[in-house]
């Protein structure tokens, strides 16, 4: 039985991670300030005897009394709409929050895992993106607050590994979806599904020719568990290589939901990456991991979740 600290533990991915470690019989300290996380995400296991919640902004000094075996840093606004609304907290949690969590892991002699992102590749000039690619990021564009904070976070994590000998991991997470995504976070999955279920037009940005590759959250959680067990300190991509255009994705959602919604075109946000597809050769070889949840299967579960949320909102 080990003790895990998960920052951003009340967020979409963080809450699934908390749940997965509790299920394995571990202790979980979930730290969140509900900036973009939500109490309802953890409501199903707050009463679990192995679970502790701490309301704290990790950009400030972190105090934890008990021993820790693992520190997983997942706190950050993570949708383009959120980090445009919260540019300075996004920079702070990626920079100061990473520094504080690394310092905590060092003091506790814990294994450290940084949640990084495919955004470190920016608007990539190569496809698919492998870990060797250094990226094409606009540092001063609207997405720069997230992209550069995460790039700094990776640099800081590698420095703690090289200089202090901290046992670190870096996971580069590609577009992930599933239950507990915030309905109003502006991302394409909750937007399209709720629009389709409400019979409203699906808002495709630009011509919808930009591509994304969507992975179901359970696949990501499995990849993170495997990465924690591996002795590897350089970044590892975890994502689903099944790539499609945003327009194809909109049509898929209309088809699966059986919706009568139409499609409307809206302006493409600044610096919106034109392509995104993970090269997962490394994860396959190193971790023996690859995604196993089919898009239709994952979407069915996500659609059920969104449907239930919309019902709640009506009541
Ligand atoms: N997008 C869209 N309509 C929406 C929301 C997003 O066409 O209502 C597009 C967006 O421009 C981007 C892709 O869908 O090309 C994925 O956007 P998301 O916000 O989910 O995250 P990103 O992958 O850009 O970080």
Short mmCIF file of C-alpha atoms and ligand atoms in Angstrom, two decimals:
data_model
loop_
_atom_site.label_atom_id
_atom_site.label_comp_id
_atom_site.label_asym_id
_atom_site.label_seq_id
_atom_site.Cartn_x
_atom_site.Cartn_y
_atom_site.Cartn_z
CA UNK A 1 0.00 0.00 0.00
CA UNK A 2 1.47 3.35 -1.08
CA UNK A 3 0.58 7.00 -0.43
CA UNK A 4 -0.18 9.20 -3.44
CA UNK A 5 -0.59 12.96 -3.61
CA UNK A 6 -2.54 14.02 -6.70
CA UNK A 7 -2.72 17.73 -7.41
CA UNK A 8 -5.73 18.68 -9.47
CA UNK A 9 -7.27 15.53 -8.03
CA UNK A 10 -10.80 16.93 -8.33
CA UNK A 11 -10.35 17.62 -12.02
CA UNK A 12 -11.38 15.45 -14.95
CA UNK A 13 -8.23 13.32 -15.23
CA UNK A 14 -7.14 13.77 -11.61
CA UNK A 15 -10.39 12.33 -10.25
CA UNK A 16 -10.10 9.22 -12.44
CA UNK A 17 -6.53 8.77 -11.18
CA UNK A 18 -7.59 9.14 -7.51
CA UNK A 19 -10.27 6.52 -8.05
CA UNK A 20 -7.87 4.09 -9.76
CA UNK A 21 -5.35 4.20 -6.89
CA UNK A 22 -8.06 3.84 -4.24
CA UNK A 23 -9.37 0.79 -6.09
CA UNK A 24 -5.90 -0.76 -5.84
CA UNK A 25 -5.97 -0.25 -2.07
CA UNK A 26 -3.63 2.76 -1.89
CA UNK A 27 -3.98 5.98 0.11
CA UNK A 28 -4.75 9.12 -1.87
CA UNK A 29 -4.32 12.73 -0.83
CA UNK A 30 -6.25 14.80 -3.36
CA UNK A 31 -5.25 18.46 -3.52
CA UNK A 32 -7.35 20.94 -5.47
CA UNK A 33 -8.59 24.52 -5.17
CA UNK A 34 -11.65 23.92 -7.38
CA UNK A 35 -10.42 26.47 -9.88
CA UNK A 36 -11.52 24.22 -12.73
CA UNK A 37 -12.07 21.01 -10.73
CA UNK A 38 -15.33 20.18 -8.95
CA UNK A 39 -16.44 18.50 -5.72
CA UNK A 40 -18.91 16.38 -7.68
CA UNK A 41 -16.03 14.65 -9.50
CA UNK A 42 -14.79 13.14 -6.24
CA UNK A 43 -18.17 12.78 -4.50
CA UNK A 44 -18.24 9.04 -5.22
CA UNK A 45 -15.18 8.33 -3.06
CA UNK A 46 -14.75 11.16 -0.52
CA UNK A 47 -16.03 8.78 2.19
CA UNK A 48 -13.42 6.11 1.29
CA UNK A 49 -11.15 5.54 4.35
CA UNK A 50 -8.02 5.83 2.18
CA UNK A 51 -9.02 9.21 0.77
CA UNK A 52 -8.14 12.70 2.06
CA UNK A 53 -9.07 15.99 0.40
CA UNK A 54 -6.98 19.14 0.88
CA UNK A 55 -8.28 22.47 -0.45
CA UNK A 56 -5.11 24.21 -1.58
CA UNK A 57 -3.69 26.21 -4.48
CA UNK A 58 -0.42 24.45 -5.31
CA UNK A 59 1.11 27.63 -6.72
CA UNK A 60 1.63 28.48 -3.03
CA UNK A 61 3.92 26.61 -0.67
CA UNK A 62 2.60 23.11 0.02
CA UNK A 63 2.62 21.54 3.46
CA UNK A 64 1.88 17.86 3.86
CA UNK A 65 2.59 16.24 7.22
CA UNK A 66 2.32 12.59 6.30
CA UNK A 67 4.84 10.59 4.27
CA UNK A 68 4.29 10.33 0.52
CA UNK A 69 5.53 7.72 -1.95
CA UNK A 70 4.28 9.42 -5.11
CA UNK A 71 3.53 13.01 -6.12
CA UNK A 72 1.50 13.39 -9.32
CA UNK A 73 1.14 16.96 -10.57
CA UNK A 74 -2.08 17.29 -12.54
CA UNK A 75 -3.29 20.70 -11.36
CA UNK A 76 -3.79 23.17 -14.22
CA UNK A 77 -6.53 24.72 -16.29
CA UNK A 78 -6.38 22.49 -19.36
CA UNK A 79 -8.90 23.68 -21.93
CA UNK A 80 -8.09 26.57 -24.30
CA UNK A 81 -11.14 28.49 -23.04
CA UNK A 82 -10.05 28.02 -19.40
CA UNK A 83 -6.49 29.08 -19.89
CA UNK A 84 -7.56 32.12 -21.88
CA UNK A 85 -9.74 33.12 -18.93
CA UNK A 86 -7.07 32.23 -16.36
CA UNK A 87 -3.79 33.11 -18.10
CA UNK A 88 -1.79 34.04 -15.00
CA UNK A 89 -2.97 31.16 -12.77
CA UNK A 90 -2.15 28.84 -15.70
CA UNK A 91 1.41 30.17 -15.91
CA UNK A 92 1.75 30.06 -12.13
CA UNK A 93 0.55 26.49 -11.65
CA UNK A 94 2.79 25.24 -14.46
CA UNK A 95 5.81 27.12 -13.10
CA UNK A 96 5.41 27.74 -9.34
CA UNK A 97 3.10 24.74 -8.85
CA UNK A 98 5.62 22.47 -10.55
CA UNK A 99 8.47 23.88 -8.46
CA UNK A 100 6.49 23.44 -5.23
CA UNK A 101 5.40 19.88 -6.03
CA UNK A 102 8.95 18.93 -7.08
CA UNK A 103 10.29 20.36 -3.81
CA UNK A 104 7.69 18.38 -1.89
CA UNK A 105 8.56 15.15 -3.74
CA UNK A 106 12.25 15.74 -3.00
CA UNK A 107 11.57 16.33 0.72
CA UNK A 108 9.43 13.18 0.90
CA UNK A 109 11.79 11.12 -1.30
CA UNK A 110 8.76 10.38 -3.46
CA UNK A 111 8.51 9.42 -7.11
CA UNK A 112 7.31 12.44 -9.13
CA UNK A 113 5.10 12.45 -12.21
CA UNK A 114 4.44 15.57 -14.26
CA UNK A 115 1.29 15.78 -16.37
CA UNK A 116 2.59 17.39 -19.53
CA UNK A 117 0.78 17.79 -22.80
CA UNK A 118 0.83 17.50 -26.57
CA UNK A 119 0.68 21.32 -26.47
CA UNK A 120 4.45 21.30 -25.94
CA UNK A 121 4.56 20.51 -29.69
CA UNK A 122 2.52 23.69 -30.41
CA UNK A 123 1.24 23.82 -34.01
CA UNK A 124 3.44 20.93 -35.10
CA UNK A 125 5.33 20.87 -38.38
CA UNK A 126 5.71 17.09 -38.27
CA UNK A 127 3.07 14.39 -38.10
CA UNK A 128 2.77 12.21 -36.11
CA UNK A 129 4.56 13.87 -33.19
CA UNK A 130 7.24 11.79 -31.52
CA UNK A 131 8.97 12.68 -28.25
CA UNK A 132 12.07 13.74 -30.19
CA UNK A 133 10.22 16.64 -31.85
CA UNK A 134 10.93 19.97 -30.13
CA UNK A 135 7.75 21.66 -31.22
CA UNK A 136 6.54 24.84 -32.86
CA UNK A 137 5.13 27.03 -30.09
CA UNK A 138 4.22 30.71 -30.25
CA UNK A 139 5.37 31.88 -26.80
CA UNK A 140 3.37 35.12 -26.85
CA UNK A 141 0.14 33.87 -28.45
CA UNK A 142 -3.02 33.16 -26.44
CA UNK A 143 -2.09 29.50 -25.93
CA UNK A 144 1.47 30.41 -24.90
CA UNK A 145 0.46 30.65 -21.24
CA UNK A 146 -0.28 26.93 -21.18
CA UNK A 147 2.28 25.70 -23.70
CA UNK A 148 5.22 27.58 -22.21
CA UNK A 149 4.21 26.78 -18.62
CA UNK A 150 4.22 23.08 -19.49
CA UNK A 151 7.52 23.37 -21.37
CA UNK A 152 9.01 25.12 -18.34
CA UNK A 153 7.50 22.39 -16.12
CA UNK A 154 9.24 19.71 -18.19
CA UNK A 155 12.56 21.59 -17.99
CA UNK A 156 12.16 21.97 -14.22
CA UNK A 157 11.31 18.28 -13.79
CA UNK A 158 14.37 17.22 -15.80
CA UNK A 159 16.53 19.60 -13.75
CA UNK A 160 15.29 18.04 -10.49
CA UNK A 161 16.02 14.63 -11.94
CA UNK A 162 19.51 15.52 -13.16
CA UNK A 163 20.60 17.83 -10.36
CA UNK A 164 18.85 16.32 -7.33
CA UNK A 165 18.54 12.74 -8.60
CA UNK A 166 14.76 12.85 -8.10
CA UNK A 167 12.95 9.83 -9.54
CA UNK A 168 10.75 11.57 -12.11
CA UNK A 169 8.35 10.77 -14.96
CA UNK A 170 6.87 13.03 -17.64
CA UNK A 171 3.71 12.03 -19.47
CA UNK A 172 2.72 14.03 -22.56
CA UNK A 173 -1.03 13.69 -22.66
CA UNK A 174 -2.88 14.02 -25.98
CA UNK A 175 -6.58 14.94 -26.29
CA UNK A 176 -8.45 12.88 -23.71
CA UNK A 177 -12.20 12.60 -23.18
CA UNK A 178 -14.66 10.84 -20.93
CA UNK A 179 -17.09 11.34 -18.05
CA UNK A 180 -16.33 14.28 -15.68
CA UNK A 181 -15.11 16.63 -18.39
CA UNK A 182 -16.50 20.00 -17.44
CA UNK A 183 -19.56 20.75 -19.54
CA UNK A 184 -18.66 24.39 -20.04
CA UNK A 185 -14.92 24.04 -20.47
CA UNK A 186 -15.32 24.84 -24.15
CA UNK A 187 -13.52 21.77 -25.45
CA UNK A 188 -14.70 20.07 -28.56
CA UNK A 189 -15.97 16.85 -26.95
CA UNK A 190 -18.37 18.34 -24.35
CA UNK A 191 -19.34 21.11 -26.80
CA UNK A 192 -20.30 18.80 -29.66
CA UNK A 193 -22.04 16.19 -27.50
CA UNK A 194 -24.14 18.71 -25.57
CA UNK A 195 -24.97 20.60 -28.78
CA UNK A 196 -26.03 17.34 -30.47
CA UNK A 197 -28.15 16.23 -27.51
CA UNK A 198 -29.87 19.62 -27.33
CA UNK A 199 -30.48 19.65 -31.09
CA UNK A 200 -28.40 22.82 -31.46
CA UNK A 201 -25.96 23.31 -34.36
CA UNK A 202 -22.46 21.92 -33.77
CA UNK A 203 -19.92 24.75 -33.78
CA UNK A 204 -17.04 23.73 -36.02
CA UNK A 205 -14.15 26.20 -35.86
CA UNK A 206 -12.49 27.17 -39.15
CA UNK A 207 -13.27 24.74 -41.94
CA UNK A 208 -12.94 21.82 -39.53
CA UNK A 209 -9.96 20.47 -41.47
CA UNK A 210 -7.65 20.60 -38.42
CA UNK A 211 -7.06 17.15 -36.95
CA UNK A 212 -7.17 15.67 -33.45
CA UNK A 213 -6.77 12.15 -32.06
CA UNK A 214 -9.01 11.33 -29.10
CA UNK A 215 -8.21 8.88 -26.33
CA UNK A 216 -10.62 7.59 -23.72
CA UNK A 217 -9.67 8.48 -20.13
CA UNK A 218 -9.37 4.81 -19.01
CA UNK A 219 -6.61 4.25 -21.58
CA UNK A 220 -4.72 7.27 -20.26
CA UNK A 221 -5.03 6.08 -16.65
CA UNK A 222 -3.68 2.64 -17.66
CA UNK A 223 -0.74 4.33 -19.43
CA UNK A 224 0.07 6.46 -16.38
CA UNK A 225 0.09 3.39 -14.11
CA UNK A 226 2.52 1.68 -16.49
CA UNK A 227 4.75 4.74 -16.75
CA UNK A 228 4.97 5.01 -12.96
CA UNK A 229 6.17 1.41 -12.86
CA UNK A 230 8.84 2.01 -15.54
CA UNK A 231 12.31 3.35 -14.86
CA UNK A 232 12.24 6.08 -17.50
CA UNK A 233 12.71 9.80 -17.00
CA UNK A 234 12.30 11.31 -20.45
CA UNK A 235 8.83 12.31 -21.73
CA UNK A 236 6.47 9.64 -23.03
CA UNK A 237 3.48 10.35 -25.30
CA UNK A 238 0.23 8.79 -24.15
CA UNK A 239 -2.60 9.21 -26.63
CA UNK A 240 -4.65 7.46 -29.27
CA UNK A 241 -3.14 7.67 -32.78
CA UNK A 242 -6.59 7.38 -34.41
CA UNK A 243 -6.63 10.79 -36.13
CA UNK A 244 -9.59 12.57 -37.70
CA UNK A 245 -10.58 16.05 -38.80
CA UNK A 246 -12.77 18.10 -36.49
CA UNK A 247 -15.46 18.07 -39.20
CA UNK A 248 -15.38 14.26 -39.35
CA UNK A 249 -15.62 14.22 -35.57
CA UNK A 250 -18.70 16.51 -35.65
CA UNK A 251 -20.38 14.18 -38.15
CA UNK A 252 -19.52 11.18 -35.99
CA UNK A 253 -21.16 12.78 -32.93
CA UNK A 254 -24.30 13.61 -34.93
CA UNK A 255 -24.42 10.02 -36.18
CA UNK A 256 -23.87 8.33 -32.80
CA UNK A 257 -26.34 10.53 -30.94
CA UNK A 258 -28.89 10.21 -33.76
CA UNK A 259 -29.23 14.00 -33.55
CA UNK A 260 -30.93 16.26 -36.10
CA UNK A 261 -28.36 18.99 -35.41
CA UNK A 262 -26.72 20.83 -38.30
CA UNK A 263 -23.16 22.18 -38.46
CA UNK A 264 -22.25 25.87 -38.27
CA UNK A 265 -18.79 27.25 -38.93
CA UNK A 266 -17.17 29.70 -36.51
CA UNK A 267 -13.80 31.50 -36.70
CA UNK A 268 -10.74 29.38 -36.01
CA UNK A 269 -9.13 30.39 -32.69
CA UNK A 270 -5.65 31.93 -32.93
CA UNK A 271 -2.78 29.41 -33.02
CA UNK A 272 -5.17 26.43 -33.13
CA UNK A 273 -2.89 23.49 -34.00
CA UNK A 274 -3.61 22.24 -37.51
CA UNK A 275 -2.64 18.64 -36.86
CA UNK A 276 -2.24 16.49 -33.79
CA UNK A 277 -1.46 12.80 -33.72
CA UNK A 278 0.73 11.01 -31.20
CA UNK A 279 3.53 8.71 -32.23
CA UNK A 280 3.21 6.07 -29.50
CA UNK A 281 6.07 3.82 -30.59
CA UNK A 282 7.92 4.62 -27.37
CA UNK A 283 4.98 3.84 -25.06
CA UNK A 284 4.38 0.58 -26.92
CA UNK A 285 8.00 -0.56 -26.63
CA UNK A 286 8.80 0.81 -23.20
CA UNK A 287 5.53 0.21 -21.38
CA UNK A 288 3.81 -2.43 -23.49
CA UNK A 289 0.92 0.03 -23.57
CA UNK A 290 -1.49 1.02 -26.30
CA UNK A 291 -5.05 2.32 -26.22
CA UNK A 292 -7.75 -0.34 -26.29
CA UNK A 293 -11.03 1.58 -26.02
CA UNK A 294 -12.70 2.14 -29.39
CA UNK A 295 -13.98 5.65 -30.12
CA UNK A 296 -17.62 4.50 -30.33
CA UNK A 297 -17.36 2.74 -26.97
CA UNK A 298 -15.75 5.67 -25.18
CA UNK A 299 -18.15 8.15 -26.78
CA UNK A 300 -21.16 6.08 -25.72
CA UNK A 301 -20.07 6.37 -22.06
CA UNK A 302 -19.33 10.08 -22.44
CA UNK A 303 -22.67 10.73 -24.12
CA UNK A 304 -24.48 9.00 -21.21
CA UNK A 305 -22.61 11.26 -18.81
CA UNK A 306 -23.43 14.45 -20.72
CA UNK A 307 -27.07 13.38 -21.04
CA UNK A 308 -27.31 12.93 -17.26
CA UNK A 309 -25.67 16.33 -16.67
CA UNK A 310 -28.07 18.08 -19.02
CA UNK A 311 -30.99 16.45 -17.20
CA UNK A 312 -29.62 17.70 -13.86
CA UNK A 313 -29.32 21.21 -15.27
CA UNK A 314 -32.97 21.16 -16.37
CA UNK A 315 -34.22 20.13 -12.92
N1 LIG B 1 -13.33 23.03 -31.79
C1 LIG B 1 -14.42 23.20 -32.61
N2 LIG B 1 -15.62 23.53 -32.04
C2 LIG B 1 -15.79 23.66 -30.70
C3 LIG B 1 -14.67 23.48 -29.85
C4 LIG B 1 -13.46 23.17 -30.43
O1 LIG B 1 -14.33 23.07 -33.85
O2 LIG B 1 -16.94 23.94 -30.27
C5 LIG B 1 -12.04 22.63 -32.38
C6 LIG B 1 -10.86 23.50 -31.99
O3 LIG B 1 -10.74 24.62 -32.83
C7 LIG B 1 -9.71 22.53 -32.13
C8 LIG B 1 -10.33 21.17 -31.80
O4 LIG B 1 -11.74 21.34 -31.95
O5 LIG B 1 -9.24 22.50 -33.45
C9 LIG B 1 -10.03 20.69 -30.40
O6 LIG B 1 -10.30 21.72 -29.52
P1 LIG B 1 -10.27 21.59 -27.94
O7 LIG B 1 -10.72 22.89 -27.37
O8 LIG B 1 -11.00 20.38 -27.52
O9 LIG B 1 -8.73 21.36 -27.51
P2 LIG B 1 -7.31 21.47 -28.22
O10 LIG B 1 -7.10 20.15 -28.87
O11 LIG B 1 -7.32 22.59 -29.23
O12 LIG B 1 -6.40 21.74 -27.10
#
